[in-house]
Structure formats: C-alpha cells, structure tokens
Short mmCIF file of C-alpha atoms in Angstrom, two decimals:
data_model
loop_
_atom_site.label_atom_id
_atom_site.label_comp_id
_atom_site.label_asym_id
_atom_site.label_seq_id
_atom_site.Cartn_x
_atom_site.Cartn_y
_atom_site.Cartn_z
CA MET A 144 -5.20 2.77 21.38
CA ARG A 145 -2.67 5.48 21.38
CA ARG A 146 0.12 6.39 19.09
CA LYS A 147 2.90 6.17 21.49
CA SER A 148 1.95 2.81 22.47
CA VAL A 149 2.42 1.75 18.72
CA PRO A 150 6.21 0.69 18.17
CA LYS A 151 7.94 2.90 15.99
CA GLU A 152 8.85 0.39 13.55
CA LEU A 153 4.98 -0.44 12.95
CA SER A 154 3.04 2.28 10.72
CA LEU A 155 -0.53 3.52 11.67
CA LYS A 156 -1.26 4.51 7.88
CA PRO A 157 0.71 3.51 4.43
CA LYS A 158 3.83 5.82 3.80
CA LYS A 159 3.09 6.49 0.01
CA ASP A 160 -0.26 7.67 -0.86
CA PHE A 161 -0.14 7.51 -5.03
CA THR A 162 -1.76 10.89 -5.21
CA ALA A 163 -1.69 10.89 -9.05
CA ALA A 164 -2.84 7.14 -9.45
CA ARG A 165 -5.97 8.26 -7.02
CA LYS A 166 -7.10 11.45 -8.97
CA ASN A 167 -10.33 10.31 -10.17
CA ASP A 168 -11.18 8.42 -7.33
CA GLY A 169 -14.77 9.00 -6.14
CA VAL A 170 -15.52 10.66 -9.55
CA GLY A 171 -18.58 9.15 -11.58
CA PRO A 172 -21.92 7.90 -11.52
CA ILE A 173 -21.34 4.59 -9.58
CA ALA A 174 -20.44 5.13 -5.89
CA LEU A 175 -17.75 2.49 -5.17
CA SER A 176 -16.14 2.00 -1.80
CA LEU A 177 -13.13 -0.27 -0.69
CA SER A 178 -11.86 -1.45 2.38
CA SER A 179 -10.14 -4.38 3.69
CA SER A 180 -9.80 -6.81 6.48
CA ARG A 181 -7.48 -4.25 8.23
CA GLY A 182 -9.86 -1.01 7.19
CA LYS A 183 -9.55 1.47 4.48
CA ASN A 184 -5.74 2.39 5.18
CA PRO A 185 -4.23 -1.22 5.97
CA VAL A 186 -0.75 -2.17 7.13
CA PHE A 187 -0.10 -5.74 6.39
CA ARG A 188 2.78 -7.88 7.53
CA LEU A 189 4.41 -10.61 5.22
CA GLY A 190 2.36 -14.04 5.82
CA GLN A 191 -0.95 -12.27 6.63
CA LYS A 192 -4.04 -12.77 4.92
CA MET A 193 -5.97 -10.03 3.58
CA VAL A 194 -9.55 -9.76 2.24
CA LEU A 195 -10.59 -6.89 -0.14
CA PHE A 196 -14.11 -5.41 0.51
CA ILE A 197 -16.33 -3.70 -2.21
CA GLU A 198 -19.67 -2.20 -2.20
CA THR A 199 -20.84 -0.23 -5.60
CA SER A 200 -24.42 1.82 -5.34
CA ARG A 201 -25.96 0.19 -8.24
CA ASP A 202 -25.31 -3.30 -10.07
CA SER A 203 -22.17 -2.53 -12.13
CA TYR A 204 -19.29 -4.42 -13.81
CA LEU A 205 -15.88 -4.45 -11.69
CA TYR A 206 -12.26 -4.67 -12.49
CA CYS A 207 -9.86 -4.51 -9.69
CA PHE A 208 -6.11 -4.44 -10.03
CA TYR A 209 -3.17 -4.60 -7.56
CA ARG A 210 0.02 -2.50 -8.10
CA GLN A 211 2.82 -4.21 -5.82
CA ALA A 212 5.69 -1.96 -4.62
CA ASN A 213 8.27 -3.18 -7.27
CA GLY A 214 5.56 -1.61 -9.93
CA LYS A 215 4.08 -5.11 -11.25
CA VAL A 216 0.45 -4.73 -11.72
CA MET A 217 -1.85 -7.48 -11.91
CA LYS A 218 -5.66 -7.96 -12.37
CA ILE A 219 -7.50 -9.56 -9.30
CA PHE A 220 -10.95 -9.30 -10.39
CA PRO A 221 -12.95 -10.72 -12.32
CA ASN A 222 -10.67 -13.78 -11.82
CA ARG A 223 -10.29 -17.55 -12.63
CA HIS A 224 -12.45 -18.25 -9.38
CA HIS A 225 -15.02 -15.66 -10.39
CA LYS A 226 -15.04 -15.04 -14.20
CA SER A 227 -18.04 -12.85 -14.23
CA ALA A 228 -17.29 -9.01 -13.65
CA ARG A 229 -21.01 -8.30 -13.04
CA ILE A 230 -21.59 -7.32 -9.40
CA VAL A 231 -25.03 -6.59 -7.44
CA GLY A 232 -25.02 -3.42 -5.97
CA SER A 233 -25.66 -2.15 -2.35
CA THR A 234 -24.20 -5.80 -1.55
CA LEU A 235 -20.92 -5.91 0.13
CA ARG A 236 -18.39 -8.45 -2.10
CA SER A 237 -15.17 -10.07 -0.49
CA ILE A 238 -12.11 -10.89 -2.65
CA PRO A 239 -11.48 -13.55 -2.00
CA GLY A 240 -15.19 -14.40 -1.46
CA LYS A 241 -16.65 -18.01 -0.41
CA SER A 242 -16.93 -19.22 -4.14
CA MET A 243 -13.03 -18.13 -4.91
CA LYS A 244 -10.96 -20.91 -3.84
CA PHE A 245 -7.86 -19.18 -2.66
CA ASP A 246 -6.11 -17.20 0.06
CA TRP A 247 -4.81 -13.89 -0.54
CA VAL A 248 -1.46 -14.08 1.51
CA ILE A 249 0.87 -11.10 1.79
CA GLU A 250 4.40 -11.60 0.17
CA PRO A 251 7.01 -9.44 -0.60
CA PRO A 252 8.04 -7.15 -2.12
CA LEU A 253 7.68 -4.55 1.04
CA GLY A 254 6.48 -1.22 0.77
CA ALA A 255 3.65 0.67 -0.39
CA GLU A 256 1.10 -0.95 -3.07
CA LEU A 257 -2.20 0.12 -4.70
CA VAL A 258 -5.66 -1.52 -4.96
CA LYS A 259 -7.47 0.06 -8.01
CA CYS A 260 -11.04 -0.71 -8.81
CA TYR A 261 -13.21 0.51 -11.73
CA ALA A 262 -17.01 0.10 -11.95
CA PHE A 263 -19.01 0.38 -15.26
CA ASP A 264 -22.50 0.74 -15.74
CA ARG A 265 -22.41 -1.86 -18.70
CA ASN A 266 -20.29 -5.01 -20.03
CA VAL A 267 -17.13 -3.71 -21.32
CA SER A 268 -15.29 -6.97 -21.71
CA ALA A 269 -15.03 -6.93 -25.35
CA ASP A 270 -13.92 -3.53 -25.39
CA LEU A 271 -11.06 -4.44 -23.24
CA PRO A 272 -7.33 -4.81 -24.10
CA LYS A 273 -6.67 -8.60 -24.41
CA ALA A 274 -3.97 -8.95 -21.47
CA ILE A 275 -6.83 -7.31 -19.30
CA ARG A 276 -9.50 -9.39 -20.47
CA ASP A 277 -7.36 -12.87 -20.37
CA LEU A 278 -4.69 -12.33 -17.77
CA ASP A 279 -5.39 -12.63 -13.91
CA PHE A 280 -3.07 -12.99 -11.02
CA GLN A 281 -0.39 -12.37 -13.45
CA THR A 282 2.08 -9.33 -14.17
CA LEU A 283 0.24 -7.34 -16.99
CA PRO A 284 2.15 -5.47 -19.39
CA TYR A 285 1.68 -2.15 -17.74
CA ARG A 286 4.40 -0.46 -15.26
CA SER A 287 1.88 1.66 -13.71
CA LEU A 288 -1.93 1.89 -13.45
CA ASP A 289 -2.35 4.96 -15.48
CA GLY A 290 -2.03 2.86 -18.72
CA ILE A 291 -4.89 0.69 -17.42
CA THR A 292 -6.90 3.82 -16.65
CA ARG A 293 -6.34 5.54 -19.71
CA ALA A 294 -7.42 2.33 -21.82
CA PHE A 295 -10.87 2.19 -19.74
CA ARG A 296 -11.46 5.85 -20.23
CA GLN A 297 -11.43 5.37 -23.87
CA ILE A 298 -14.23 2.71 -23.61
CA LYS A 299 -17.12 4.52 -25.74
CA ASN A 300 -20.86 4.64 -24.25
CA ALA A 301 -19.95 3.62 -20.47
CA ALA A 302 -19.94 5.18 -17.54
CA ILE A 303 -17.05 4.38 -15.35
CA ALA A 304 -16.26 5.05 -11.52
CA GLU A 305 -12.90 4.20 -9.86
CA ASN A 306 -11.60 4.22 -6.45
CA SER A 307 -8.07 2.80 -4.70
CA MET A 308 -6.63 1.93 -1.20
CA VAL A 309 -3.17 2.06 -0.36
CA VAL A 310 -1.83 -1.16 1.13
CA ASN A 311 1.63 -0.85 3.09
CA VAL A 312 3.71 -4.32 3.47
CA GLU A 313 5.93 -4.51 6.29
CA LYS A 314 8.09 -7.24 7.46
#
C-alpha cells in the first residue's frame, strides 16, 4: 500500500500521542506488549470491533484502562467476564477473549483515545482504590490516567510495568 493510495480523510497513524501519559511505557521489570486487531497504531471507524492483544514476559497481575477522546476513563481488565487480574506470562491474551461474553464495538466520541495497561509482580487488589477495584466498563472518578498511575505507583512492595497504545476513532 502506498501513502498516496490512502484517501485524505483516513489516517495512517493516530493524530494525538499522549506523550505525558506514556512517559513510563516500557519501564519496569516486566515486559508488557500491547497491540490490537488493527496493529500497534490502530485507526478504527465507528461500529468496528476491536480486540486488544496483551503479552507479559512473566506471570503478572494485569490492569487495563481505556481513556476516551472526551476524557472519560474506564477499567477494561479485569472485568465482570474475567474477574482475576492474574495472567500467565509469555502467553498472548485478548480482550475480549473467548471467556468474555462481549464484543468491543467502537462508539463515539471520535478522536484520539488511549489504552493503558499496568502489570504487577503480585496481587495488589487489596491495595487498590475502591473505584478501581469495583468498577468495570463504567466511568471512573479520574479525568486522566495520571491519577491512576499515581495510585498504582504508591503501592508498596510491588514491581510495576506499564505500556499504552493510542487508538484513533474516526467516522
């Protein structure tokens, strides 16, 4: 495919990169990789289905969030369809996966959005703020991912790694 063959109204890469929210990506003792059913720099249109692919270098406890273009943040993993944060290392996990009875259908708002995942070396569920522990697929009381990152980085005696992926949503 040549760049010239792509219509001007379509993007090849997301337009916003969330530099500040991604400053700790790739830092930490656990390698954490993210991709989607449309690659590492996905562009989705409204109504399309998205699958997130995650892999860690070792057994971990995973927490993933989605920040919409309007600033709303929600937890997407663990969730009511997969309650445990524990995942097996060196194994590709998908969200939604086979045991998760939902489709991730892209809906408004349009714009640049961000998937942010954190991997811990131990179970930290008892150390999490109540809203993060209890709510999934609902707007969390955070206007950005910075508050979640701060809360996670304050957890004692836990190694943490993070990674994120920009998702551009178009009409």
